[in-house]
Amino acid sequence: ITLNTVPDLVINEIDAPLQAISGQTFDVSWTVFNQGAETSGNWRDVFYLSRDQVFDRSSDIYLGSSFNYGALATGGEYSKTASFEIPQGLSGSFYVFGVTDSSNNIYERDGENNNIAFDGNSMNVILPPPADLGDGSINIISDAAASGDFVSLDYTVQSLGANLPLGTWTDSIYLSEDEQWDINELLLTKVKSSAFLKIDGSYTRNLNVQLQGV
């Protein structure tokens, strides 16, 4: 009796940055190689943070996953890059682990044990000192508009604290019937922003937003 050949997925390489910021995203690049028969079906590549070089699914920190659809030929490979968010408040030295075909959707017979790999260089996760961001001003350029129209506006955000804001964050623009904001106000748009050049700096954004649902 001769056994038929089966797929054998292996993570050849994982590359993560040497430093990342708690509560922010970072990019991971990896390559998966099929050293067995052609695959059929779908599978997930899953990523974790670990304090050491030993993978433990029950205690390591889950980051997220990337889905793969379709076949991968014998000798075939794919390379991907994805962004994952580090949990807020985490700090210290971590290793980034990847597990291809995490749910064992692809039958690999004796090849399941080589589905795990990690970046040999640890990543230092820093916990930045607290910053203080405040709205400097909001200026509506258009005088009047109807539902569905676009309104031009600009707004300024200032750094009010003693520490330099690090990483990225999101500015949200809402429409309210009064001068008191609450979570039920109408969200018009979101704008991703990044770090200031100096502690007491500011930035101004010019936008054209559409009045939908007014």
mmCIF file with all atom_site columns, C-alpha atoms in Angstrom:
data_model
loop_
_atom_site.group_PDB
_atom_site.id
_atom_site.type_symbol
_atom_site.label_atom_id
_atom_site.label_alt_id
_atom_site.label_comp_id
_atom_site.label_asym_id
_atom_site.label_entity_id
_atom_site.label_seq_id
_atom_site.pdbx_PDB_ins_code
_atom_site.Cartn_x
_atom_site.Cartn_y
_atom_site.Cartn_z
_atom_site.occupancy
_atom_site.B_iso_or_equiv
_atom_site.pdbx_formal_charge
_atom_site.auth_seq_id
_atom_site.auth_comp_id
_atom_site.auth_asym_id
_atom_site.auth_atom_id
_atom_site.pdbx_PDB_model_num
ATOM 1   C CA . ILE A 1 1   ? 0.000   0.000  0.000  1.00 0.00 ? 1   ILE A CA 1
ATOM 2   C CA . THR A 1 2   ? 1.469   3.339  -1.068 1.00 0.00 ? 2   THR A CA 1
ATOM 3   C CA . LEU A 1 3   ? 0.222   6.488  0.576  1.00 0.00 ? 3   LEU A CA 1
ATOM 4   C CA . ASN A 1 4   ? -0.642  9.363  -1.691 1.00 0.00 ? 4   ASN A CA 1
ATOM 5   C CA . THR A 1 5   ? 1.279   12.613 -1.300 1.00 0.00 ? 5   THR A CA 1
ATOM 6   C CA . VAL A 1 6   ? -0.358  15.407 0.669  1.00 0.00 ? 6   VAL A CA 1
ATOM 7   C CA . PRO A 1 7   ? 0.275   19.150 1.023  1.00 0.00 ? 7   PRO A CA 1
ATOM 8   C CA . ASP A 1 8   ? 2.924   20.330 3.479  1.00 0.00 ? 8   ASP A CA 1
ATOM 9   C CA . LEU A 1 9   ? 2.718   24.046 4.332  1.00 0.00 ? 9   LEU A CA 1
ATOM 10  C CA . VAL A 1 10  ? 5.734   25.687 5.960  1.00 0.00 ? 10  VAL A CA 1
ATOM 11  C CA . ILE A 1 11  ? 6.329   29.279 7.063  1.00 0.00 ? 11  ILE A CA 1
ATOM 12  C CA . ASN A 1 12  ? 9.757   30.069 5.652  1.00 0.00 ? 12  ASN A CA 1
ATOM 13  C CA . GLU A 1 13  ? 10.144  33.583 6.997  1.00 0.00 ? 13  GLU A CA 1
ATOM 14  C CA . ILE A 1 14  ? 8.546   36.038 9.423  1.00 0.00 ? 14  ILE A CA 1
ATOM 15  C CA . ASP A 1 15  ? 9.729   39.631 9.631  1.00 0.00 ? 15  ASP A CA 1
ATOM 16  C CA . ALA A 1 16  ? 8.494   42.047 12.315 1.00 0.00 ? 16  ALA A CA 1
ATOM 17  C CA . PRO A 1 17  ? 9.928   45.439 13.364 1.00 0.00 ? 17  PRO A CA 1
ATOM 18  C CA . LEU A 1 18  ? 12.409  45.713 16.212 1.00 0.00 ? 18  LEU A CA 1
ATOM 19  C CA . GLN A 1 19  ? 10.193  48.232 18.011 1.00 0.00 ? 19  GLN A CA 1
ATOM 20  C CA . ALA A 1 20  ? 6.470   48.904 18.224 1.00 0.00 ? 20  ALA A CA 1
ATOM 21  C CA . ILE A 1 21  ? 4.148   51.058 20.340 1.00 0.00 ? 21  ILE A CA 1
ATOM 22  C CA . SER A 1 22  ? 1.544   49.720 22.748 1.00 0.00 ? 22  SER A CA 1
ATOM 23  C CA . GLY A 1 23  ? -1.979  50.292 21.450 1.00 0.00 ? 23  GLY A CA 1
ATOM 24  C CA . GLN A 1 24  ? -0.730  50.950 17.900 1.00 0.00 ? 24  GLN A CA 1
ATOM 25  C CA . THR A 1 25  ? -0.475  48.800 14.784 1.00 0.00 ? 25  THR A CA 1
ATOM 26  C CA . PHE A 1 26  ? 2.656   47.262 13.310 1.00 0.00 ? 26  PHE A CA 1
ATOM 27  C CA . ASP A 1 27  ? 3.372   45.371 10.066 1.00 0.00 ? 27  ASP A CA 1
ATOM 28  C CA . VAL A 1 28  ? 4.335   41.707 9.798  1.00 0.00 ? 28  VAL A CA 1
ATOM 29  C CA . SER A 1 29  ? 5.661   40.153 6.570  1.00 0.00 ? 29  SER A CA 1
ATOM 30  C CA . TRP A 1 30  ? 5.808   36.398 6.033  1.00 0.00 ? 30  TRP A CA 1
ATOM 31  C CA . THR A 1 31  ? 6.252   33.723 3.374  1.00 0.00 ? 31  THR A CA 1
ATOM 32  C CA . VAL A 1 32  ? 4.486   30.343 3.218  1.00 0.00 ? 32  VAL A CA 1
ATOM 33  C CA . PHE A 1 33  ? 5.938   27.526 1.070  1.00 0.00 ? 33  PHE A CA 1
ATOM 34  C CA . ASN A 1 34  ? 4.204   24.296 0.005  1.00 0.00 ? 34  ASN A CA 1
ATOM 35  C CA . GLN A 1 35  ? 6.755   21.479 0.012  1.00 0.00 ? 35  GLN A CA 1
ATOM 36  C CA . GLY A 1 36  ? 4.111   18.790 -0.576 1.00 0.00 ? 36  GLY A CA 1
ATOM 37  C CA . ALA A 1 37  ? 1.257   18.099 -2.993 1.00 0.00 ? 37  ALA A CA 1
ATOM 38  C CA . GLU A 1 38  ? -0.995  20.848 -4.350 1.00 0.00 ? 38  GLU A CA 1
ATOM 39  C CA . THR A 1 39  ? -3.471  22.177 -1.814 1.00 0.00 ? 39  THR A CA 1
ATOM 40  C CA . SER A 1 40  ? -7.211  22.524 -2.208 1.00 0.00 ? 40  SER A CA 1
ATOM 41  C CA . GLY A 1 41  ? -9.392  24.515 0.144  1.00 0.00 ? 41  GLY A CA 1
ATOM 42  C CA . ASN A 1 42  ? -8.942  27.558 2.340  1.00 0.00 ? 42  ASN A CA 1
ATOM 43  C CA . TRP A 1 43  ? -6.835  28.166 5.427  1.00 0.00 ? 43  TRP A CA 1
ATOM 44  C CA . ARG A 1 44  ? -5.738  30.882 7.843  1.00 0.00 ? 44  ARG A CA 1
ATOM 45  C CA . ASP A 1 45  ? -2.331  32.222 8.862  1.00 0.00 ? 45  ASP A CA 1
ATOM 46  C CA . VAL A 1 46  ? -2.591  33.285 12.518 1.00 0.00 ? 46  VAL A CA 1
ATOM 47  C CA . PHE A 1 47  ? -0.186  35.472 14.527 1.00 0.00 ? 47  PHE A CA 1
ATOM 48  C CA . TYR A 1 48  ? 0.697   35.772 18.213 1.00 0.00 ? 48  TYR A CA 1
ATOM 49  C CA . LEU A 1 49  ? 3.013   37.624 20.583 1.00 0.00 ? 49  LEU A CA 1
ATOM 50  C CA . SER A 1 50  ? 5.092   35.502 22.953 1.00 0.00 ? 50  SER A CA 1
ATOM 51  C CA . ARG A 1 51  ? 7.402   36.424 25.828 1.00 0.00 ? 51  ARG A CA 1
ATOM 52  C CA . ASP A 1 52  ? 9.754   33.575 24.856 1.00 0.00 ? 52  ASP A CA 1
ATOM 53  C CA . GLN A 1 53  ? 10.683  31.423 21.871 1.00 0.00 ? 53  GLN A CA 1
ATOM 54  C CA . VAL A 1 54  ? 8.244   28.645 22.787 1.00 0.00 ? 54  VAL A CA 1
ATOM 55  C CA . PHE A 1 55  ? 4.794   28.833 21.233 1.00 0.00 ? 55  PHE A CA 1
ATOM 56  C CA . ASP A 1 56  ? 1.851   28.289 23.581 1.00 0.00 ? 56  ASP A CA 1
ATOM 57  C CA . ARG A 1 57  ? -1.549  28.964 22.053 1.00 0.00 ? 57  ARG A CA 1
ATOM 58  C CA . SER A 1 58  ? -3.223  29.058 25.481 1.00 0.00 ? 58  SER A CA 1
ATOM 59  C CA . SER A 1 59  ? -1.017  31.785 26.970 1.00 0.00 ? 59  SER A CA 1
ATOM 60  C CA . ASP A 1 60  ? 0.518   33.721 24.066 1.00 0.00 ? 60  ASP A CA 1
ATOM 61  C CA . ILE A 1 61  ? -1.236  36.891 22.911 1.00 0.00 ? 61  ILE A CA 1
ATOM 62  C CA . TYR A 1 62  ? -3.430  36.535 19.823 1.00 0.00 ? 62  TYR A CA 1
ATOM 63  C CA . LEU A 1 63  ? -2.983  39.325 17.251 1.00 0.00 ? 63  LEU A CA 1
ATOM 64  C CA . GLY A 1 64  ? -5.114  38.336 14.281 1.00 0.00 ? 64  GLY A CA 1
ATOM 65  C CA . SER A 1 65  ? -5.182  36.278 11.100 1.00 0.00 ? 65  SER A CA 1
ATOM 66  C CA . SER A 1 66  ? -4.965  36.383 7.318  1.00 0.00 ? 66  SER A CA 1
ATOM 67  C CA . PHE A 1 67  ? -7.145  34.180 5.080  1.00 0.00 ? 67  PHE A CA 1
ATOM 68  C CA . ASN A 1 68  ? -5.925  32.266 2.030  1.00 0.00 ? 68  ASN A CA 1
ATOM 69  C CA . TYR A 1 69  ? -8.321  31.131 -0.683 1.00 0.00 ? 69  TYR A CA 1
ATOM 70  C CA . GLY A 1 70  ? -7.690  28.588 -3.426 1.00 0.00 ? 70  GLY A CA 1
ATOM 71  C CA . ALA A 1 71  ? -4.911  26.202 -4.337 1.00 0.00 ? 71  ALA A CA 1
ATOM 72  C CA . LEU A 1 72  ? -1.158  26.388 -3.783 1.00 0.00 ? 72  LEU A CA 1
ATOM 73  C CA . ALA A 1 73  ? 0.868   24.263 -6.190 1.00 0.00 ? 73  ALA A CA 1
ATOM 74  C CA . THR A 1 74  ? 3.704   21.946 -5.235 1.00 0.00 ? 74  THR A CA 1
ATOM 75  C CA . GLY A 1 75  ? 6.755   24.132 -4.732 1.00 0.00 ? 75  GLY A CA 1
ATOM 76  C CA . GLY A 1 76  ? 4.572   27.228 -4.727 1.00 0.00 ? 76  GLY A CA 1
ATOM 77  C CA . GLU A 1 77  ? 4.759   30.022 -2.192 1.00 0.00 ? 77  GLU A CA 1
ATOM 78  C CA . TYR A 1 78  ? 3.154   33.320 -1.307 1.00 0.00 ? 78  TYR A CA 1
ATOM 79  C CA . SER A 1 79  ? 4.383   36.358 0.581  1.00 0.00 ? 79  SER A CA 1
ATOM 80  C CA . LYS A 1 80  ? 2.126   38.737 2.471  1.00 0.00 ? 80  LYS A CA 1
ATOM 81  C CA . THR A 1 81  ? 2.248   41.775 4.723  1.00 0.00 ? 81  THR A CA 1
ATOM 82  C CA . ALA A 1 82  ? -0.485  42.602 7.227  1.00 0.00 ? 82  ALA A CA 1
ATOM 83  C CA . SER A 1 83  ? -1.000  45.094 10.056 1.00 0.00 ? 83  SER A CA 1
ATOM 84  C CA . PHE A 1 84  ? -1.904  43.978 13.573 1.00 0.00 ? 84  PHE A CA 1
ATOM 85  C CA . GLU A 1 85  ? -2.758  46.030 16.662 1.00 0.00 ? 85  GLU A CA 1
ATOM 86  C CA . ILE A 1 86  ? -0.861  45.572 19.910 1.00 0.00 ? 86  ILE A CA 1
ATOM 87  C CA . PRO A 1 87  ? -3.168  45.449 22.950 1.00 0.00 ? 87  PRO A CA 1
ATOM 88  C CA . GLN A 1 88  ? -3.265  48.679 24.961 1.00 0.00 ? 88  GLN A CA 1
ATOM 89  C CA . GLY A 1 89  ? -0.975  48.689 28.005 1.00 0.00 ? 89  GLY A CA 1
ATOM 90  C CA . LEU A 1 90  ? 1.353   45.936 26.776 1.00 0.00 ? 90  LEU A CA 1
ATOM 91  C CA . SER A 1 91  ? 5.106   46.544 27.049 1.00 0.00 ? 91  SER A CA 1
ATOM 92  C CA . GLY A 1 92  ? 8.363   44.628 27.032 1.00 0.00 ? 92  GLY A CA 1
ATOM 93  C CA . SER A 1 93  ? 10.184  42.233 24.717 1.00 0.00 ? 93  SER A CA 1
ATOM 94  C CA . PHE A 1 94  ? 8.089   39.865 22.558 1.00 0.00 ? 94  PHE A CA 1
ATOM 95  C CA . TYR A 1 95  ? 8.575   37.381 19.753 1.00 0.00 ? 95  TYR A CA 1
ATOM 96  C CA . VAL A 1 96  ? 6.138   37.351 16.827 1.00 0.00 ? 96  VAL A CA 1
ATOM 97  C CA . PHE A 1 97  ? 4.883   33.836 16.009 1.00 0.00 ? 97  PHE A CA 1
ATOM 98  C CA . GLY A 1 98  ? 2.977   32.742 12.918 1.00 0.00 ? 98  GLY A CA 1
ATOM 99  C CA . VAL A 1 99  ? 0.942   29.564 12.427 1.00 0.00 ? 99  VAL A CA 1
ATOM 100 C CA . THR A 1 100 ? -0.096  28.632 8.897  1.00 0.00 ? 100 THR A CA 1
ATOM 101 C CA . ASP A 1 101 ? -3.239  26.513 8.478  1.00 0.00 ? 101 ASP A CA 1
ATOM 102 C CA . SER A 1 102 ? -4.017  27.257 12.105 1.00 0.00 ? 102 SER A CA 1
ATOM 103 C CA . SER A 1 103 ? -7.307  25.326 12.123 1.00 0.00 ? 103 SER A CA 1
ATOM 104 C CA . ASN A 1 104 ? -5.870  22.316 10.244 1.00 0.00 ? 104 ASN A CA 1
ATOM 105 C CA . ASN A 1 105 ? -8.208  22.790 7.286  1.00 0.00 ? 105 ASN A CA 1
ATOM 106 C CA . ILE A 1 106 ? -5.516  21.331 4.992  1.00 0.00 ? 106 ILE A CA 1
ATOM 107 C CA . TYR A 1 107 ? -4.700  17.659 5.606  1.00 0.00 ? 107 TYR A CA 1
ATOM 108 C CA . GLU A 1 108 ? -0.911  17.340 5.870  1.00 0.00 ? 108 GLU A CA 1
ATOM 109 C CA . ARG A 1 109 ? -0.587  13.911 7.541  1.00 0.00 ? 109 ARG A CA 1
ATOM 110 C CA . ASP A 1 110 ? 2.802   14.137 9.336  1.00 0.00 ? 110 ASP A CA 1
ATOM 111 C CA . GLY A 1 111 ? 3.462   17.698 8.217  1.00 0.00 ? 111 GLY A CA 1
ATOM 112 C CA . GLU A 1 112 ? 1.402   19.533 10.835 1.00 0.00 ? 112 GLU A CA 1
ATOM 113 C CA . ASN A 1 113 ? 4.370   20.063 13.173 1.00 0.00 ? 113 ASN A CA 1
ATOM 114 C CA . ASN A 1 114 ? 6.230   22.457 10.851 1.00 0.00 ? 114 ASN A CA 1
ATOM 115 C CA . ASN A 1 115 ? 3.398   24.979 10.506 1.00 0.00 ? 115 ASN A CA 1
ATOM 116 C CA . ILE A 1 116 ? 4.781   27.253 13.253 1.00 0.00 ? 116 ILE A CA 1
ATOM 117 C CA . ALA A 1 117 ? 7.619   29.770 12.947 1.00 0.00 ? 117 ALA A CA 1
ATOM 118 C CA . PHE A 1 118 ? 8.741   32.994 14.617 1.00 0.00 ? 118 PHE A CA 1
ATOM 119 C CA . ASP A 1 119 ? 10.924  36.025 13.996 1.00 0.00 ? 119 ASP A CA 1
ATOM 120 C CA . GLY A 1 120 ? 14.231  35.291 15.728 1.00 0.00 ? 120 GLY A CA 1
ATOM 121 C CA . ASN A 1 121 ? 14.650  38.976 16.567 1.00 0.00 ? 121 ASN A CA 1
ATOM 122 C CA . SER A 1 122 ? 12.500  40.064 19.494 1.00 0.00 ? 122 SER A CA 1
ATOM 123 C CA . MET A 1 123 ? 10.298  43.151 19.175 1.00 0.00 ? 123 MET A CA 1
ATOM 124 C CA . ASN A 1 124 ? 10.457  45.765 21.910 1.00 0.00 ? 124 ASN A CA 1
ATOM 125 C CA . VAL A 1 125 ? 6.987   47.084 22.711 1.00 0.00 ? 125 VAL A CA 1
ATOM 126 C CA . ILE A 1 126 ? 7.175   50.479 24.379 1.00 0.00 ? 126 ILE A CA 1
ATOM 127 C CA . LEU A 1 127 ? 4.506   52.085 26.533 1.00 0.00 ? 127 LEU A CA 1
ATOM 128 C CA . PRO A 1 128 ? 4.587   55.784 25.588 1.00 0.00 ? 128 PRO A CA 1
ATOM 129 C CA . PRO A 1 129 ? 4.041   58.479 28.214 1.00 0.00 ? 129 PRO A CA 1
ATOM 130 C CA . PRO A 1 130 ? 0.524   59.970 28.147 1.00 0.00 ? 130 PRO A CA 1
ATOM 131 C CA . ALA A 1 131 ? -0.173  62.766 25.691 1.00 0.00 ? 131 ALA A CA 1
ATOM 132 C CA . ASP A 1 132 ? -2.955  65.375 25.685 1.00 0.00 ? 132 ASP A CA 1
ATOM 133 C CA . LEU A 1 133 ? -4.622  66.300 22.398 1.00 0.00 ? 133 LEU A CA 1
ATOM 134 C CA . GLY A 1 134 ? -7.197  69.076 22.113 1.00 0.00 ? 134 GLY A CA 1
ATOM 135 C CA . ASP A 1 135 ? -9.248  70.736 19.388 1.00 0.00 ? 135 ASP A CA 1
ATOM 136 C CA . GLY A 1 136 ? -7.846  74.164 18.683 1.00 0.00 ? 136 GLY A CA 1
ATOM 137 C CA . SER A 1 137 ? -10.595 75.339 16.334 1.00 0.00 ? 137 SER A CA 1
ATOM 138 C CA . ILE A 1 138 ? -13.213 74.263 13.798 1.00 0.00 ? 138 ILE A CA 1
ATOM 139 C CA . ASN A 1 139 ? -14.082 76.563 10.897 1.00 0.00 ? 139 ASN A CA 1
ATOM 140 C CA . ILE A 1 140 ? -17.098 75.911 8.620  1.00 0.00 ? 140 ILE A CA 1
ATOM 141 C CA . ILE A 1 141 ? -16.336 77.468 5.237  1.00 0.00 ? 141 ILE A CA 1
ATOM 142 C CA . SER A 1 142 ? -19.746 76.757 3.606  1.00 0.00 ? 142 SER A CA 1
ATOM 143 C CA . ASP A 1 143 ? -22.580 78.968 4.949  1.00 0.00 ? 143 ASP A CA 1
ATOM 144 C CA . ALA A 1 144 ? -25.504 76.594 4.254  1.00 0.00 ? 144 ALA A CA 1
ATOM 145 C CA . ALA A 1 145 ? -26.122 73.189 2.779  1.00 0.00 ? 145 ALA A CA 1
ATOM 146 C CA . ALA A 1 146 ? -28.847 70.600 2.220  1.00 0.00 ? 146 ALA A CA 1
ATOM 147 C CA . SER A 1 147 ? -28.790 66.893 2.876  1.00 0.00 ? 147 SER A CA 1
ATOM 148 C CA . GLY A 1 148 ? -26.432 65.199 0.431  1.00 0.00 ? 148 GLY A CA 1
ATOM 149 C CA . ASP A 1 149 ? -24.405 68.352 -0.227 1.00 0.00 ? 149 ASP A CA 1
ATOM 150 C CA . PHE A 1 150 ? -20.708 68.682 0.506  1.00 0.00 ? 150 PHE A CA 1
ATOM 151 C CA . VAL A 1 151 ? -19.513 71.125 3.155  1.00 0.00 ? 151 VAL A CA 1
ATOM 152 C CA . SER A 1 152 ? -16.003 72.560 3.302  1.00 0.00 ? 152 SER A CA 1
ATOM 153 C CA . LEU A 1 153 ? -14.393 72.896 6.721  1.00 0.00 ? 153 LEU A CA 1
ATOM 154 C CA . ASP A 1 154 ? -11.055 72.955 8.433  1.00 0.00 ? 154 ASP A CA 1
ATOM 155 C CA . TYR A 1 155 ? -10.054 72.078 11.970 1.00 0.00 ? 155 TYR A CA 1
ATOM 156 C CA . THR A 1 156 ? -6.931  72.376 14.094 1.00 0.00 ? 156 THR A CA 1
ATOM 157 C CA . VAL A 1 157 ? -5.676  69.961 16.746 1.00 0.00 ? 157 VAL A CA 1
ATOM 158 C CA . GLN A 1 158 ? -3.129  71.033 19.356 1.00 0.00 ? 158 GLN A CA 1
ATOM 159 C CA . SER A 1 159 ? -0.758  69.107 21.582 1.00 0.00 ? 159 SER A CA 1
ATOM 160 C CA . LEU A 1 160 ? -1.501  70.375 25.103 1.00 0.00 ? 160 LEU A CA 1
ATOM 161 C CA . GLY A 1 161 ? 0.546   68.011 27.249 1.00 0.00 ? 161 GLY A CA 1
ATOM 162 C CA . ALA A 1 162 ? 4.189   67.732 28.258 1.00 0.00 ? 162 ALA A CA 1
ATOM 163 C CA . ASN A 1 163 ? 4.797   64.563 26.197 1.00 0.00 ? 163 ASN A CA 1
ATOM 164 C CA . LEU A 1 164 ? 5.112   64.147 22.457 1.00 0.00 ? 164 LEU A CA 1
ATOM 165 C CA . PRO A 1 165 ? 2.183   62.174 20.969 1.00 0.00 ? 165 PRO A CA 1
ATOM 166 C CA . LEU A 1 166 ? 3.445   58.962 19.339 1.00 0.00 ? 166 LEU A CA 1
ATOM 167 C CA . GLY A 1 167 ? 1.924   56.620 16.762 1.00 0.00 ? 167 GLY A CA 1
ATOM 168 C CA . THR A 1 168 ? -1.323  57.231 14.889 1.00 0.00 ? 168 THR A CA 1
ATOM 169 C CA . TRP A 1 169 ? -4.848  58.142 15.931 1.00 0.00 ? 169 TRP A CA 1
ATOM 170 C CA . THR A 1 170 ? -8.196  59.051 14.365 1.00 0.00 ? 170 THR A CA 1
ATOM 171 C CA . ASP A 1 171 ? -9.973  62.418 14.307 1.00 0.00 ? 171 ASP A CA 1
ATOM 172 C CA . SER A 1 172 ? -13.771 62.118 13.995 1.00 0.00 ? 172 SER A CA 1
ATOM 173 C CA . ILE A 1 173 ? -16.066 64.871 12.683 1.00 0.00 ? 173 ILE A CA 1
ATOM 174 C CA . TYR A 1 174 ? -19.675 64.881 13.949 1.00 0.00 ? 174 TYR A CA 1
ATOM 175 C CA . LEU A 1 175 ? -22.754 67.001 13.295 1.00 0.00 ? 175 LEU A CA 1
ATOM 176 C CA . SER A 1 176 ? -24.764 68.070 16.345 1.00 0.00 ? 176 SER A CA 1
ATOM 177 C CA . GLU A 1 177 ? -27.909 70.139 16.886 1.00 0.00 ? 177 GLU A CA 1
ATOM 178 C CA . ASP A 1 178 ? -26.421 71.764 19.985 1.00 0.00 ? 178 ASP A CA 1
ATOM 179 C CA . GLU A 1 179 ? -23.039 72.559 21.539 1.00 0.00 ? 179 GLU A CA 1
ATOM 180 C CA . GLN A 1 180 ? -22.881 69.349 23.591 1.00 0.00 ? 180 GLN A CA 1
ATOM 181 C CA . TRP A 1 181 ? -21.366 66.255 21.961 1.00 0.00 ? 181 TRP A CA 1
ATOM 182 C CA . ASP A 1 182 ? -22.524 62.723 22.705 1.00 0.00 ? 182 ASP A CA 1
ATOM 183 C CA . ILE A 1 183 ? -21.939 59.336 21.094 1.00 0.00 ? 183 ILE A CA 1
ATOM 184 C CA . ASN A 1 184 ? -25.305 59.451 19.275 1.00 0.00 ? 184 ASN A CA 1
ATOM 185 C CA . GLU A 1 185 ? -24.362 62.461 17.158 1.00 0.00 ? 185 GLU A CA 1
ATOM 186 C CA . LEU A 1 186 ? -24.158 62.053 13.371 1.00 0.00 ? 186 LEU A CA 1
ATOM 187 C CA . LEU A 1 187 ? -20.677 60.926 12.295 1.00 0.00 ? 187 LEU A CA 1
ATOM 188 C CA . LEU A 1 188 ? -19.613 62.675 9.082  1.00 0.00 ? 188 LEU A CA 1
ATOM 189 C CA . THR A 1 189 ? -16.086 61.384 8.531  1.00 0.00 ? 189 THR A CA 1
ATOM 190 C CA . LYS A 1 190 ? -12.923 60.069 10.155 1.00 0.00 ? 190 LYS A CA 1
ATOM 191 C CA . VAL A 1 191 ? -9.362  61.209 9.463  1.00 0.00 ? 191 VAL A CA 1
ATOM 192 C CA . LYS A 1 192 ? -6.247  59.234 10.410 1.00 0.00 ? 192 LYS A CA 1
ATOM 193 C CA . SER A 1 193 ? -3.454  61.384 11.828 1.00 0.00 ? 193 SER A CA 1
ATOM 194 C CA . SER A 1 194 ? 0.125   60.740 12.896 1.00 0.00 ? 194 SER A CA 1
ATOM 195 C CA . ALA A 1 195 ? 2.786   62.055 15.249 1.00 0.00 ? 195 ALA A CA 1
ATOM 196 C CA . PHE A 1 196 ? 3.595   65.706 15.919 1.00 0.00 ? 196 PHE A CA 1
ATOM 197 C CA . LEU A 1 197 ? 6.993   67.132 15.100 1.00 0.00 ? 197 LEU A CA 1
ATOM 198 C CA . LYS A 1 198 ? 7.232   68.886 18.477 1.00 0.00 ? 198 LYS A CA 1
ATOM 199 C CA . ILE A 1 199 ? 5.563   68.717 21.899 1.00 0.00 ? 199 ILE A CA 1
ATOM 200 C CA . ASP A 1 200 ? 3.598   71.970 21.638 1.00 0.00 ? 200 ASP A CA 1
ATOM 201 C CA . GLY A 1 201 ? 2.798   71.573 17.938 1.00 0.00 ? 201 GLY A CA 1
ATOM 202 C CA . SER A 1 202 ? -0.482  71.564 16.048 1.00 0.00 ? 202 SER A CA 1
ATOM 203 C CA . TYR A 1 203 ? -1.869  70.526 12.688 1.00 0.00 ? 203 TYR A CA 1
ATOM 204 C CA . THR A 1 204 ? -4.736  71.714 10.499 1.00 0.00 ? 204 THR A CA 1
ATOM 205 C CA . ARG A 1 205 ? -6.836  69.583 8.158  1.00 0.00 ? 205 ARG A CA 1
ATOM 206 C CA . ASN A 1 206 ? -9.001  70.888 5.279  1.00 0.00 ? 206 ASN A CA 1
ATOM 207 C CA . LEU A 1 207 ? -11.956 68.633 4.417  1.00 0.00 ? 207 LEU A CA 1
ATOM 208 C CA . ASN A 1 208 ? -14.957 68.341 2.129  1.00 0.00 ? 208 ASN A CA 1
ATOM 209 C CA . VAL A 1 209 ? -17.560 66.220 3.918  1.00 0.00 ? 209 VAL A CA 1
ATOM 210 C CA . GLN A 1 210 ? -20.950 65.092 2.654  1.00 0.00 ? 210 GLN A CA 1
ATOM 211 C CA . LEU A 1 211 ? -24.042 65.667 4.767  1.00 0.00 ? 211 LEU A CA 1
ATOM 212 C CA . GLN A 1 212 ? -25.687 62.251 4.777  1.00 0.00 ? 212 GLN A CA 1
ATOM 213 C CA . GLY A 1 213 ? -28.664 61.329 6.931  1.00 0.00 ? 213 GLY A CA 1
ATOM 214 C CA . VAL A 1 214 ? -29.423 64.951 7.830  1.00 0.00 ? 214 VAL A CA 1
#
